[in-house]
mmCIF file of C-alpha atoms in Angstrom:
data_model
loop_
_atom_site.group_PDB
_atom_site.id
_atom_site.type_symbol
_atom_site.label_atom_id
_atom_site.label_comp_id
_atom_site.label_asym_id
_atom_site.label_seq_id
_atom_site.Cartn_x
_atom_site.Cartn_y
_atom_site.Cartn_z
ATOM 1 C CA UNK B 1 0.000 0.000 0.000
ATOM 2 C CA UNK B 2 1.147 3.496 -0.755
ATOM 3 C CA UNK B 3 1.433 5.511 2.379
ATOM 4 C CA UNK B 4 2.454 8.847 3.900
ATOM 5 C CA UNK B 5 3.596 8.940 7.535
ATOM 6 C CA UNK B 6 3.848 11.967 9.793
ATOM 7 C CA UNK B 7 4.956 10.974 13.278
ATOM 8 C CA UNK B 8 4.795 14.340 15.051
ATOM 9 C CA UNK B 9 1.271 15.130 16.235
ATOM 10 C CA UNK B 10 2.295 18.566 17.527
ATOM 11 C CA UNK B 11 5.264 20.909 17.563
ATOM 12 C CA UNK B 12 6.011 24.111 19.436
ATOM 13 C CA UNK B 13 8.426 26.642 17.987
ATOM 14 C CA UNK B 14 9.610 30.037 19.151
ATOM 15 C CA UNK B 15 8.904 32.969 16.870
ATOM 16 C CA UNK B 16 11.787 33.624 14.429
ATOM 17 C CA UNK B 17 13.211 30.132 14.865
ATOM 18 C CA UNK B 18 13.161 27.321 12.303
ATOM 19 C CA UNK B 19 11.097 24.159 12.605
ATOM 20 C CA UNK B 20 11.335 20.855 10.746
ATOM 21 C CA UNK B 21 8.271 18.706 10.129
ATOM 22 C CA UNK B 22 8.925 15.067 9.337
ATOM 23 C CA UNK B 23 7.366 13.084 6.533
ATOM 24 C CA UNK B 24 8.191 9.657 5.175
ATOM 25 C CA UNK B 25 6.549 7.909 2.288
ATOM 26 C CA UNK B 26 6.253 4.444 0.906
ATOM 27 C CA UNK B 27 6.030 3.681 -2.789
ATOM 28 C CA UNK B 28 7.523 1.241 -5.237
ATOM 29 C CA UNK B 29 7.101 3.632 -8.165
ATOM 30 C CA UNK B 30 9.981 5.671 -9.559
ATOM 31 C CA UNK B 31 7.805 8.613 -10.597
ATOM 32 C CA UNK B 32 5.918 10.367 -7.843
ATOM 33 C CA UNK B 33 5.332 13.790 -6.315
ATOM 34 C CA UNK B 34 5.341 15.058 -2.758
ATOM 35 C CA UNK B 35 3.379 18.033 -1.477
ATOM 36 C CA UNK B 36 3.012 20.027 1.703
ATOM 37 C CA UNK B 37 -0.203 21.828 2.596
ATOM 38 C CA UNK B 38 -1.041 24.221 5.434
ATOM 39 C CA UNK B 39 -4.468 24.131 7.030
ATOM 40 C CA UNK B 40 -5.181 27.052 9.385
ATOM 41 C CA UNK B 41 -8.102 26.998 11.776
ATOM 42 C CA UNK B 42 -10.317 28.409 9.040
ATOM 43 C CA UNK B 43 -10.061 25.040 7.311
ATOM 44 C CA UNK B 44 -8.811 25.806 3.821
ATOM 45 C CA UNK B 45 -5.953 23.749 2.398
ATOM 46 C CA UNK B 46 -3.142 26.016 1.261
ATOM 47 C CA UNK B 47 -0.494 24.581 -1.058
ATOM 48 C CA UNK B 48 3.031 25.313 0.156
ATOM 49 C CA UNK B 49 5.617 23.376 -1.808
ATOM 50 C CA UNK B 50 6.097 20.506 -4.272
ATOM 51 C CA UNK B 51 8.958 18.058 -4.896
ATOM 52 C CA UNK B 52 9.040 15.703 -7.859
ATOM 53 C CA UNK B 53 10.851 12.421 -7.536
ATOM 54 C CA UNK B 54 13.175 13.272 -10.420
ATOM 55 C CA UNK B 55 13.978 16.766 -9.174
ATOM 56 C CA UNK B 56 17.646 16.878 -8.341
ATOM 57 C CA UNK B 57 17.464 19.948 -6.158
ATOM 58 C CA UNK B 58 15.446 20.422 -2.999
ATOM 59 C CA UNK B 59 12.386 22.585 -3.557
ATOM 60 C CA UNK B 60 12.231 26.012 -1.936
ATOM 61 C CA UNK B 61 9.416 28.565 -1.760
ATOM 62 C CA UNK B 62 10.202 31.626 0.307
ATOM 63 C CA UNK B 63 10.536 30.543 3.937
ATOM 64 C CA UNK B 64 9.596 26.956 3.073
ATOM 65 C CA UNK B 65 12.080 24.373 1.941
ATOM 66 C CA UNK B 66 11.764 20.659 1.441
ATOM 67 C CA UNK B 67 14.572 18.380 2.586
ATOM 68 C CA UNK B 68 14.192 15.527 0.099
ATOM 69 C CA UNK B 69 16.169 12.378 0.876
ATOM 70 C CA UNK B 70 15.140 9.888 -1.763
ATOM 71 C CA UNK B 71 17.078 6.895 -0.458
ATOM 72 C CA UNK B 72 15.510 7.328 2.959
ATOM 73 C CA UNK B 73 12.092 8.101 1.431
ATOM 74 C CA UNK B 74 11.721 11.235 3.461
ATOM 75 C CA UNK B 75 10.445 14.681 2.503
ATOM 76 C CA UNK B 76 10.727 16.925 5.536
ATOM 77 C CA UNK B 77 9.393 20.484 5.488
ATOM 78 C CA UNK B 78 11.544 23.221 6.982
ATOM 79 C CA UNK B 79 9.916 26.505 7.936
ATOM 80 C CA UNK B 80 12.501 29.169 8.599
ATOM 81 C CA UNK B 81 12.036 32.346 10.655
ATOM 82 C CA UNK B 82 8.683 31.201 12.072
ATOM 83 C CA UNK B 83 5.907 33.750 12.366
ATOM 84 C CA UNK B 84 2.792 33.707 14.540
ATOM 85 C CA UNK B 85 0.724 33.255 11.389
ATOM 86 C CA UNK B 86 2.464 29.942 10.742
ATOM 87 C CA UNK B 87 0.452 28.342 13.551
ATOM 88 C CA UNK B 88 -1.655 25.743 11.757
ATOM 89 C CA UNK B 89 -1.936 22.074 10.851
ATOM 90 C CA UNK B 90 0.546 20.920 8.214
ATOM 91 C CA UNK B 91 -0.076 17.958 5.956
ATOM 92 C CA UNK B 92 2.377 16.007 3.867
ATOM 93 C CA UNK B 93 0.794 14.423 0.802
ATOM 94 C CA UNK B 94 1.996 12.218 -1.997
ATOM 95 C CA UNK B 95 0.927 11.477 -5.521
ATOM 96 C CA UNK B 96 2.421 8.036 -5.327
ATOM 97 C CA UNK B 97 1.338 5.295 -7.697
ATOM 98 C CA UNK B 98 -1.795 6.927 -9.100
ATOM 99 C CA UNK B 99 -3.378 10.333 -9.446
ATOM 100 C CA UNK B 100 -5.007 10.837 -6.102
ATOM 101 C CA UNK B 101 -3.171 12.475 -3.246
ATOM 102 C CA UNK B 102 -2.545 10.363 -0.148
ATOM 103 C CA UNK B 103 -2.252 12.384 3.049
ATOM 104 C CA UNK B 104 -0.434 11.934 6.300
ATOM 105 C CA UNK B 105 -2.137 12.452 9.650
ATOM 106 C CA UNK B 106 -0.814 15.986 9.969
ATOM 107 C CA UNK B 107 1.338 17.954 12.424
ATOM 108 C CA UNK B 108 -0.010 20.861 14.444
ATOM 109 C CA UNK B 109 2.488 23.705 14.695
ATOM 110 C CA UNK B 110 2.129 26.325 17.398
ATOM 111 C CA UNK B 111 4.383 29.361 17.186
ATOM 112 C CA UNK B 112 5.090 31.065 20.507
ATOM 113 C CA UNK B 113 5.822 34.784 20.782
ATOM 114 C CA UNK F 1 -14.021 30.680 -11.628
ATOM 115 C CA UNK F 2 -10.952 31.905 -9.809
ATOM 116 C CA UNK F 3 -10.955 29.100 -7.276
ATOM 117 C CA UNK F 4 -12.707 25.881 -6.360
ATOM 118 C CA UNK F 5 -16.130 26.685 -5.014
ATOM 119 C CA UNK F 6 -18.081 24.390 -2.699
ATOM 120 C CA UNK F 7 -21.622 24.739 -1.483
ATOM 121 C CA UNK F 8 -23.115 24.809 0.991
ATOM 122 C CA UNK F 9 -20.323 25.804 3.346
ATOM 123 C CA UNK F 10 -22.236 24.330 6.260
ATOM 124 C CA UNK F 11 -25.020 21.757 6.317
ATOM 125 C CA UNK F 12 -26.896 20.382 9.304
ATOM 126 C CA UNK F 13 -29.173 17.465 8.528
ATOM 127 C CA UNK F 14 -31.197 14.932 10.418
ATOM 128 C CA UNK F 15 -30.108 11.339 10.551
ATOM 129 C CA UNK F 16 -31.683 9.387 7.719
ATOM 130 C CA UNK F 17 -32.032 12.321 5.321
ATOM 131 C CA UNK F 18 -30.228 12.592 1.996
ATOM 132 C CA UNK F 19 -27.769 15.420 1.302
ATOM 133 C CA UNK F 20 -26.105 16.777 -1.820
ATOM 134 C CA UNK F 21 -22.785 18.579 -1.736
ATOM 135 C CA UNK F 22 -21.657 20.600 -4.713
ATOM 136 C CA UNK F 23 -18.217 21.348 -6.112
ATOM 137 C CA UNK F 24 -17.511 23.844 -8.869
ATOM 138 C CA UNK F 25 -13.890 23.389 -10.026
ATOM 139 C CA UNK F 26 -11.548 25.906 -11.559
ATOM 140 C CA UNK F 27 -12.532 26.526 -15.146
ATOM 141 C CA UNK F 28 -10.587 24.262 -17.487
ATOM 142 C CA UNK F 29 -9.529 21.791 -14.818
ATOM 143 C CA UNK F 30 -10.203 18.309 -16.125
ATOM 144 C CA UNK F 31 -9.622 16.373 -12.901
ATOM 145 C CA UNK F 32 -11.728 16.652 -9.748
ATOM 146 C CA UNK F 33 -11.271 14.921 -6.399
ATOM 147 C CA UNK F 34 -13.424 14.459 -3.299
ATOM 148 C CA UNK F 35 -11.958 13.999 0.180
ATOM 149 C CA UNK F 36 -13.417 13.687 3.660
ATOM 150 C CA UNK F 37 -11.805 15.065 6.811
ATOM 151 C CA UNK F 38 -13.156 13.974 10.164
ATOM 152 C CA UNK F 39 -12.487 16.157 13.193
ATOM 153 C CA UNK F 40 -8.760 16.431 13.875
ATOM 154 C CA UNK F 41 -7.914 13.832 11.252
ATOM 155 C CA UNK F 42 -6.121 13.731 7.933
ATOM 156 C CA UNK F 43 -7.840 13.675 4.587
ATOM 157 C CA UNK F 44 -9.479 10.494 3.397
ATOM 158 C CA UNK F 45 -9.793 10.023 -0.375
ATOM 159 C CA UNK F 46 -13.295 9.312 -1.646
ATOM 160 C CA UNK F 47 -13.375 9.493 -5.458
ATOM 161 C CA UNK F 48 -11.821 11.276 -8.405
ATOM 162 C CA UNK F 49 -13.045 12.223 -11.872
ATOM 163 C CA UNK F 50 -11.199 12.683 -15.120
ATOM 164 C CA UNK F 51 -13.701 14.540 -17.254
ATOM 165 C CA UNK F 52 -17.046 12.939 -16.449
ATOM 166 C CA UNK F 53 -15.597 9.506 -15.743
ATOM 167 C CA UNK F 54 -14.689 8.204 -12.305
ATOM 168 C CA UNK F 55 -11.729 5.823 -12.728
ATOM 169 C CA UNK F 56 -11.292 5.424 -8.993
ATOM 170 C CA UNK F 57 -14.228 5.139 -6.612
ATOM 171 C CA UNK F 58 -12.298 3.038 -4.143
ATOM 172 C CA UNK F 59 -12.624 5.471 -1.272
ATOM 173 C CA UNK F 60 -16.409 5.678 -1.126
ATOM 174 C CA UNK F 61 -17.191 4.253 2.329
ATOM 175 C CA UNK F 62 -20.494 2.590 1.469
ATOM 176 C CA UNK F 63 -23.155 2.361 -1.218
ATOM 177 C CA UNK F 64 -24.908 5.283 0.477
ATOM 178 C CA UNK F 65 -22.274 7.509 -1.100
ATOM 179 C CA UNK F 66 -22.320 8.396 -4.787
ATOM 180 C CA UNK F 67 -20.932 11.148 -6.956
ATOM 181 C CA UNK F 68 -21.364 12.400 -10.451
ATOM 182 C CA UNK F 69 -19.851 15.022 -12.667
ATOM 183 C CA UNK F 70 -21.570 16.566 -15.629
ATOM 184 C CA UNK F 71 -20.212 18.572 -18.536
ATOM 185 C CA UNK F 72 -16.704 18.042 -17.248
ATOM 186 C CA UNK F 73 -17.373 20.723 -14.671
ATOM 187 C CA UNK F 74 -19.614 20.692 -11.604
ATOM 188 C CA UNK F 75 -19.644 17.625 -9.388
ATOM 189 C CA UNK F 76 -22.197 16.532 -6.828
ATOM 190 C CA UNK F 77 -21.504 14.188 -3.933
ATOM 191 C CA UNK F 78 -24.681 12.580 -2.611
ATOM 192 C CA UNK F 79 -25.010 10.858 0.731
ATOM 193 C CA UNK F 80 -28.201 8.890 1.205
ATOM 194 C CA UNK F 81 -29.744 8.030 4.561
ATOM 195 C CA UNK F 82 -27.111 10.011 6.446
ATOM 196 C CA UNK F 83 -25.629 8.617 9.655
ATOM 197 C CA UNK F 84 -23.897 10.438 12.491
ATOM 198 C CA UNK F 85 -20.543 9.003 11.427
ATOM 199 C CA UNK F 86 -20.918 10.874 8.134
ATOM 200 C CA UNK F 87 -20.339 14.131 10.018
ATOM 201 C CA UNK F 88 -17.128 15.599 8.634
ATOM 202 C CA UNK F 89 -15.750 18.274 6.359
ATOM 203 C CA UNK F 90 -16.015 17.269 2.709
ATOM 204 C CA UNK F 91 -13.287 18.828 0.592
ATOM 205 C CA UNK F 92 -13.145 19.053 -3.170
ATOM 206 C CA UNK F 93 -10.023 19.694 -5.228
ATOM 207 C CA UNK F 94 -9.410 20.161 -8.912
ATOM 208 C CA UNK F 95 -6.347 19.998 -11.110
ATOM 209 C CA UNK F 96 -5.538 21.052 -14.665
ATOM 210 C CA UNK F 97 -4.808 17.453 -15.496
ATOM 211 C CA UNK F 98 -4.424 14.297 -13.509
ATOM 212 C CA UNK F 99 -1.675 14.621 -10.944
ATOM 213 C CA UNK F 100 -0.749 18.211 -11.671
ATOM 214 C CA UNK F 101 -1.388 21.133 -9.326
ATOM 215 C CA UNK F 102 -4.207 20.329 -6.905
ATOM 216 C CA UNK F 103 -6.275 23.288 -5.668
ATOM 217 C CA UNK F 104 -8.696 22.741 -2.810
ATOM 218 C CA UNK F 105 -12.015 24.368 -2.061
ATOM 219 C CA UNK F 106 -12.969 25.588 1.411
ATOM 220 C CA UNK F 107 -15.061 22.511 2.091
ATOM 221 C CA UNK F 108 -18.572 21.707 3.262
ATOM 222 C CA UNK F 109 -18.959 21.032 6.964
ATOM 223 C CA UNK F 110 -21.651 18.374 7.330
ATOM 224 C CA UNK F 111 -23.239 17.732 10.691
ATOM 225 C CA UNK F 112 -25.706 14.884 11.077
ATOM 226 C CA UNK F 113 -27.907 15.202 14.170
#
């Protein structure tokens, strides 16, 4: 079965510090894509960053970067210089062996002032 | 439209009644996906459409759930004889083509009383 695993139910981070959210995936396919979404308390799913399995460089989008370690099947999200508005639930998702996205259980991030 | 639109945003229904949830994807997006998110949980895949066809209905939890898409655009998710365990947020996403660039709507919060 294709699967996304997030093992951190909740994280606390001090404002202006960096935080790393873990994500591992399981697939036997060579071609796949990995996504991170942010879900604030309002409920919408906000796309943050994408990494394709053939991308040689780690994806970056502003303060978000993806630490892609293909051999270890991990795709960790790094949020640098955390802001209070970063407090939300974060989901790792994968387009693994077909076209639907499979989601992890999510990590709640709370940024402290 | 500019984004994925879902209606209603909130729906309270009595146990045993039927409900219809609507998703209006981004114009030109050929693929459409339905997910369910129970309180504090990750997203559970229900069904996806490519055009008007549904190649993967594997996530529909029971035969009380059905979905259709007409004209390659609007989709309706129907839940018959609703049960309390159907209470959740139902999220719709669309993409330009299968597996490329998923954009989510704001969801329909369904409460079965």
